[in-house]
Amino acid sequence: MPVGEVAARPGGGGGMVLGGGMAAAAVGGDDAVVMQLAAAEGEETVITVNCPDQAGLGCDLCRTILEFGLRITRGDVSTDGHWCFVVFWVVPRSSSIKIRWASLKNRLMSMCPSSYSIPFYPDISQPGPSQYYLLKLLSPDRKGLLHDVTHILSDLELIIHRVKVCTTPDGRVVDLFFITDGMELLHKKERQEETCSTLIATLGPSISCEVLSAEGFQQGFSSLPPKIAEELFRVELADSEICSSSLSVELKKVQTATINFDNSLSPAHTLVQIICADQKGLIYDILRTMKDCNIQIFYGRFRSDKKGSVSKGCREVDLFVKQVDGKKVMDPEKQDALRSRLRSEMLHPLRVMIVSRGPDTELLVANPVELSGKGRPRVFYDATLALKALGICIFSAEIGRQAASERQWEVYRFLLDDSKEFPLANSLTNRNRVVDRVRKTLMGCYN
């Protein structure tokens, strides 16, 4: 195997080699997952997956890649309904993100089905519950502490579900994190020691850390008031609610997204062509929408502004698809419905608003949940990153789910600390700055 490759569990079968010789060179023997790591910072790592197909596999792969802090610059996907061949070219979104390549390889490997015969679209099942743990952290108070802890926990593949922040009379902070482990190893003493030692090594010896079982923990969540929920979850949003102020004049021409259907190029498939502004998680948003709408992708190609005729800052996507019944998407009404759903999910995958909660100020962030029950990764990370950049302290945070607009939403609630340096209670300008910064960070305009 060439130097720089990371291989995973052996598989079998073939696949259509797409995207040029670089991808072909990354495939060694019968490996199900191969990573050809970038030779230098700023260059692309090539991830190749060659395994049996299953419902929504491409969406799940993209979700995991997004979870690890990577951006898909381009990609090729091909399947015959039984076997798939996928190539993604990826780069870290930020030099500050530590990519655990071996762990990513194992996660992708675990998604690859066995070579036994499987139906193309099995029933969608709900994920099993994970074990909750309580991470207790005692440290001196300072701005940005919550995001710094979130950054470390994200690198360790620990997922935050709720945060309680308490300040002691001597100016220290007690942070209580209710978490789950993406590696399912936190029940082991070695994993707990790794977590605490990493936190202490990064944040300094003045902190103390403890991991406890949170058996019996319930993800309690109070529903939003009806008027606030109606505004947050409303179906139609203004196009100005994406990061338009940071886009070039050329890019603003396509920020509304162009989505066309063509049934003349293939006797068996409908070609869906998409041109839109590039943003964080775009490929994931497209594939999860296709998955939830029961649209099967048999071939797909994703291109960014670095390749071909794509305008700067834009993304071109070509997908050859079928309906779940094996037929082409011919009905104009079905095309319009799919176009509307894709446009909404691509341009407005997240909702952000700030409201008053009694005398306090609360930031709300919401994203739709997949039909499989999975939420969007790194939302908590990005929201706390934006608040840290603004110098705003977080008094408490919680994550829950709420049904609205005929779907489930994941809702993040941050109770913000009002300060003399950045007053929020009576400053509409500062509130708008918070919403703008958080939205742009979530959409990848700052990272």
XYZ file of C-alpha atoms in Angstrom:
447
model
C 0.000 0.000 0.000
C 1.415 3.426 -0.918
C 2.681 5.725 1.838
C -0.009 8.068 3.140
C -2.940 5.670 2.769
C -5.173 4.551 5.621
C -7.039 1.348 4.822
C -10.016 -0.222 6.560
C -11.841 -3.534 6.747
C -11.468 -5.770 3.683
C -14.476 -5.950 1.422
C -15.118 -7.356 -1.995
C -16.498 -6.437 -5.329
C -15.785 -3.754 -7.813
C -17.096 -0.369 -8.710
C -16.849 2.276 -11.340
C -13.635 4.312 -10.951
C -14.586 7.986 -11.086
C -12.799 11.290 -10.839
C -9.462 10.446 -12.413
C -6.285 8.567 -11.631
C -5.827 10.040 -8.166
C -8.901 8.212 -6.897
C -7.877 5.022 -8.649
C -4.436 5.174 -7.036
C -6.064 5.402 -3.609
C -7.813 2.050 -3.990
C -5.563 -0.766 -2.861
C -6.581 -4.423 -3.110
C -10.042 -5.184 -1.707
C -10.180 -2.482 0.978
C -13.675 -1.216 1.792
C -12.391 2.182 2.950
C -9.123 3.782 1.856
C -7.758 7.204 2.756
C -4.952 8.786 0.794
C -3.818 11.472 3.207
C -2.810 14.894 1.951
C 0.918 15.330 1.348
C 0.901 18.884 2.712
C -1.345 21.318 4.576
C -4.001 22.780 2.293
C -4.005 19.803 -0.063
C -6.869 17.331 -0.350
C -7.205 13.969 1.339
C -8.962 11.386 -0.842
C -11.493 9.076 0.834
C -12.633 6.061 -1.192
C -15.480 3.768 -0.101
C -16.102 0.565 -2.061
C -18.752 -1.644 -0.451
C -22.330 -2.991 -0.676
C -24.960 -0.275 -0.924
C -27.790 0.461 1.480
C -30.423 3.134 1.982
C -28.949 6.586 2.649
C -25.340 5.401 2.836
C -24.043 8.474 0.990
C -25.918 10.766 3.383
C -24.490 8.955 6.410
C -20.946 9.148 5.027
C -21.300 12.900 4.410
C -22.739 13.448 7.867
C -19.764 11.726 9.504
C -17.278 13.665 7.372
C -19.009 16.894 8.433
C -18.944 15.765 12.067
C -15.153 15.394 11.918
C -14.733 19.007 10.758
C -13.990 18.291 7.100
C -15.195 20.012 3.938
C -15.975 17.983 0.810
C -14.400 19.891 -2.088
C -15.581 17.449 -4.749
C -16.905 13.937 -5.056
C -18.141 11.078 -7.226
C -20.804 8.546 -6.286
C -21.880 5.487 -8.293
C -24.109 2.493 -7.509
C -26.011 -0.220 -9.315
C -28.367 -0.648 -6.364
C -26.281 -3.444 -4.853
C -22.704 -2.161 -4.783
C -21.472 1.411 -4.481
C -18.229 3.228 -5.204
C -17.743 6.626 -3.554
C -14.826 9.063 -3.755
C -14.660 12.252 -1.680
C -11.894 14.840 -1.765
C -11.801 16.577 1.631
C -9.895 19.281 3.523
C -10.128 20.422 7.164
C -12.374 23.448 7.607
C -9.873 25.043 9.972
C -6.231 24.497 10.874
C -7.317 24.490 14.540
C -9.356 21.304 14.048
C -7.525 18.118 14.962
C -8.574 15.393 12.519
C -8.425 11.909 13.997
C -7.992 10.110 10.688
C -7.791 6.608 12.143
C -10.990 7.188 14.098
C -12.720 8.593 11.008
C -11.637 5.521 9.078
C -13.149 3.258 11.711
C -16.416 5.213 11.752
C -16.743 5.037 7.967
C -15.798 1.381 8.046
C -18.568 0.630 10.533
C -21.118 2.107 8.099
C -20.174 -0.264 5.301
C -22.653 -3.162 5.160
C -21.469 -6.729 4.885
C -21.324 -8.347 1.472
C -24.524 -10.265 2.129
C -27.478 -9.446 -0.090
C -29.462 -6.470 1.185
C -32.478 -4.604 -0.230
C -31.772 -1.237 -1.806
C -34.209 0.640 0.431
C -34.883 -1.151 3.714
C -37.222 0.278 6.314
C -35.815 3.293 8.123
C -35.205 2.413 11.766
C -34.669 4.620 14.777
C -31.167 4.652 16.302
C -30.721 2.949 19.652
C -30.230 5.057 22.782
C -26.681 5.905 23.878
C -25.367 5.857 27.433
C -25.248 9.332 29.002
C -22.373 10.526 31.159
C -21.833 13.561 33.364
C -18.595 15.487 32.912
C -17.938 17.790 35.894
C -15.427 20.560 35.270
C -14.271 23.078 37.893
C -12.192 25.959 36.555
C -11.507 29.704 36.825
C -14.103 31.759 34.971
C -13.185 33.337 31.630
C -14.816 34.199 28.328
C -14.836 31.508 25.686
C -14.356 28.676 28.165
C -17.446 26.772 27.010
C -16.303 26.732 23.391
C -12.762 25.704 24.352
C -14.185 22.734 26.250
C -16.542 21.993 23.354
C -13.583 22.029 20.948
C -11.709 19.466 23.037
C -14.755 17.235 23.485
C -15.443 17.411 19.744
C -11.886 16.290 18.995
C -12.467 13.383 21.382
C -15.771 12.512 19.615
C -17.810 13.303 22.709
C -21.254 14.762 21.999
C -22.766 17.411 24.285
C -26.491 17.169 25.072
C -26.898 19.637 27.914
C -24.758 22.120 29.821
C -25.293 23.648 33.250
C -23.019 26.506 34.325
C -22.741 27.667 37.947
C -20.480 30.372 39.387
C -19.049 29.919 42.889
C -18.545 32.842 45.338
C -14.764 32.724 44.774
C -15.163 33.398 41.020
C -14.723 29.830 39.819
C -17.087 28.045 37.463
C -18.647 24.599 37.768
C -19.582 23.273 34.323
C -21.768 20.187 34.102
C -21.794 18.523 30.667
C -24.207 15.698 29.908
C -22.506 13.841 27.063
C -22.474 10.663 24.992
C -19.467 9.004 23.381
C -19.312 8.554 19.600
C -16.786 5.770 20.186
C -18.981 4.078 22.864
C -15.951 3.670 25.151
C -16.587 6.153 27.962
C -17.601 3.366 30.335
C -13.928 2.352 30.400
C -11.536 3.953 32.893
C -8.898 4.522 30.202
C -11.299 6.575 28.072
C -12.358 8.647 31.093
C -8.735 9.297 32.000
C -7.964 10.290 28.392
C -10.830 12.801 28.478
C -9.771 14.453 31.743
C -6.052 14.444 30.970
C -6.688 16.068 27.578
C -8.843 18.777 29.161
C -6.244 19.505 31.867
C -3.328 19.479 29.404
C -5.116 21.954 27.138
C -6.856 24.244 29.650
C -4.205 24.200 32.357
C -3.584 22.532 35.739
C -5.950 24.922 37.536
C -8.977 22.879 36.453
C -10.323 19.662 37.907
C -12.291 17.069 35.971
C -14.467 14.040 36.714
C -16.557 11.710 34.528
C -19.565 9.986 36.099
C -22.323 7.762 34.838
C -25.573 9.668 34.256
C -27.815 6.632 34.266
C -31.418 7.764 34.408
C -30.661 11.090 32.736
C -33.596 12.232 30.630
C -33.333 14.724 27.814
C -36.001 16.971 29.294
C -36.883 19.964 27.159
C -39.562 22.585 27.611
C -41.374 23.477 24.387
C -40.924 26.942 22.977
C -43.807 29.427 23.368
C -46.192 29.177 20.375
C -45.385 32.614 18.906
C -41.629 32.048 19.095
C -41.968 28.525 17.658
C -44.083 29.826 14.770
C -41.430 32.378 13.821
C -38.495 30.011 14.284
C -39.997 27.117 12.320
C -41.853 29.032 9.619
C -41.627 27.343 6.223
C -40.743 30.333 4.045
C -37.692 32.446 4.860
C -36.199 35.464 3.120
C -33.184 34.812 0.904
C -31.344 37.520 2.827
C -31.093 35.119 5.776
C -28.042 33.404 4.314
C -24.563 34.938 4.486
C -25.276 37.339 1.616
C -23.158 40.206 2.854
C -20.012 38.128 2.480
C -20.780 36.957 -1.062
C -19.343 38.405 -4.238
C -21.627 40.194 -6.704
C -21.250 37.244 -9.070
C -22.252 34.748 -6.398
C -25.340 36.719 -5.319
C -26.804 35.978 -8.757
C -27.052 32.272 -7.899
C -27.631 32.371 -4.128
C -31.279 31.396 -4.649
C -30.112 28.094 -6.196
C -30.881 26.816 -9.699
C -32.430 23.323 -9.754
C -33.326 21.729 -13.102
C -34.700 18.314 -14.083
C -33.748 16.626 -17.369
C -35.289 13.345 -18.547
C -33.796 13.372 -22.059
C -30.206 12.268 -21.297
C -30.904 8.863 -19.771
C -33.595 6.275 -20.598
C -33.682 5.065 -16.992
C -32.760 8.032 -14.788
C -33.719 11.649 -14.211
C -30.843 14.112 -14.143
C -31.101 16.680 -11.348
C -28.739 19.611 -11.909
C -28.051 22.016 -9.047
C -26.046 25.238 -9.047
C -25.933 27.160 -5.777
C -23.711 29.003 -3.330
C -21.215 26.749 -1.582
C -21.670 26.541 2.171
C -20.955 24.299 5.107
C -22.649 20.900 4.907
C -24.170 21.524 1.462
C -23.586 18.003 0.114
C -24.956 16.538 3.337
C -28.072 18.749 3.055
C -28.687 17.614 -0.519
C -28.226 13.918 0.216
C -30.300 13.926 3.428
C -33.125 15.630 1.520
C -32.967 13.013 -1.224
C -32.921 10.279 1.412
C -35.932 11.670 3.299
C -37.844 12.136 0.015
C -37.185 8.507 -1.014
C -35.168 9.523 -4.077
C -32.478 7.013 -5.014
C -29.166 8.351 -6.358
C -27.416 6.060 -8.842
C -24.699 8.436 -9.950
C -23.593 11.776 -8.576
C -20.809 14.254 -9.148
C -20.055 17.272 -6.980
C -17.798 20.094 -8.161
C -16.633 23.301 -6.491
C -15.188 26.519 -7.925
C -11.731 24.945 -8.252
C -12.791 22.695 -11.108
C -14.494 23.171 -14.448
C -16.765 26.087 -15.243
C -18.133 26.670 -11.758
C -18.228 30.335 -10.743
C -16.151 31.352 -7.743
C -17.843 30.358 -4.485
C -20.416 28.181 -6.248
C -21.108 24.480 -6.291
C -22.373 22.343 -9.184
C -24.076 19.033 -8.474
C -25.262 16.470 -11.051
C -27.394 13.585 -9.789
C -28.911 10.742 -11.833
C -31.867 9.553 -9.759
C -34.967 7.365 -9.622
C -38.039 7.322 -7.424
C -38.346 4.547 -4.863
C -40.637 2.673 -7.293
C -37.790 2.560 -9.838
C -39.360 5.131 -12.160
C -38.010 8.462 -13.389
C -39.224 11.722 -11.851
C -41.554 12.722 -14.698
C -44.510 14.340 -12.920
C -44.104 18.175 -12.959
C -45.822 18.429 -9.582
C -43.354 15.985 -8.039
C -40.486 17.899 -9.631
C -41.787 21.161 -8.192
C -42.197 19.610 -4.739
C -38.676 18.180 -4.778
C -37.232 21.456 -6.116
C -38.954 23.424 -3.348
C -37.768 21.021 -0.659
C -34.175 21.018 -1.940
C -34.113 24.796 -2.185
C -35.398 25.199 1.366
C -32.980 22.645 2.834
C -29.953 24.029 0.954
C -30.512 27.727 1.591
C -32.005 27.523 5.082
C -30.732 24.346 6.794
C -30.584 26.183 10.140
C -32.775 28.725 11.909
C -31.343 31.348 14.265
C -33.106 33.953 16.393
C -32.674 35.789 19.680
C -35.507 36.366 22.158
C -36.142 37.702 25.643
C -36.653 35.153 28.393
C -37.911 37.245 31.261
C -35.062 39.625 32.114
C -32.568 37.430 30.270
C -31.614 37.004 26.617
C -31.837 33.626 24.885
C -30.285 32.519 21.600
C -32.213 29.849 19.682
C -30.723 27.660 16.943
C -32.773 24.958 15.204
C -32.166 22.409 12.482
C -34.422 19.691 10.996
C -33.882 16.103 12.108
C -33.520 13.340 9.524
C -36.334 10.789 9.323
C -33.785 8.296 10.664
C -33.663 10.347 13.874
C -30.192 11.813 13.356
C -29.498 15.487 13.996
C -26.996 17.825 12.368
C -23.386 17.598 13.627
C -21.242 20.457 15.008
C -24.099 22.914 15.597
C -23.225 23.354 19.275
C -19.541 23.721 18.341
C -20.181 26.458 15.768
C -22.679 28.372 17.911
C -20.293 28.537 20.872
C -17.445 29.494 18.523
C -19.457 32.487 17.269
C -20.363 33.580 20.790
C -16.729 33.319 21.869
C -15.696 35.526 18.943
C -18.159 38.169 20.175
C -16.934 37.889 23.758
C -20.314 36.701 25.084
C -20.498 34.342 28.062
C -23.049 31.522 28.135
C -24.935 31.040 31.377
C -26.604 27.765 30.395
C -27.305 25.653 27.311
C -29.635 22.787 26.507
C -30.534 20.713 23.473
C -33.919 19.171 22.788
C -36.374 18.273 20.057
C -39.717 19.751 19.103
C -42.271 18.853 16.442
C -43.316 21.663 14.087
C -44.212 22.095 10.409
C -44.849 18.331 10.130
C -41.301 17.362 11.120
C -38.944 17.050 14.072
C -36.496 19.849 14.871
C -33.401 19.847 17.043
C -33.367 23.030 19.111
C -30.377 24.564 20.886
C -31.139 27.095 23.621
C -28.366 29.332 24.969
C -29.032 31.668 27.900
C -26.607 34.559 27.382
C -24.865 36.674 29.971
C -25.533 40.406 29.634
C -22.424 42.554 30.112
C -21.445 46.216 29.999
C -19.057 45.479 27.118
C -21.759 43.808 25.008
C -25.243 44.683 26.324
C -28.084 42.609 24.884
C -31.226 43.372 26.853
C -31.927 46.779 25.274
C -29.698 46.768 22.186
C -31.321 45.650 18.939
C -28.038 46.298 17.111
C -26.089 43.907 19.328
C -28.830 41.279 19.104
C -28.703 41.447 15.317
C -24.908 41.119 15.477
C -25.271 37.913 17.485
C -27.788 36.392 15.067
C -25.700 37.393 12.047
C -22.445 36.049 13.473
C -23.950 32.755 14.615
C -25.735 32.172 11.297
C -22.646 32.922 9.216
C -20.483 30.660 11.377
C -22.995 27.826 11.052
C -23.072 28.287 7.268
C -19.284 28.301 7.007
C -18.776 31.973 6.186
C -16.113 32.276 8.905
C -14.604 28.783 8.880
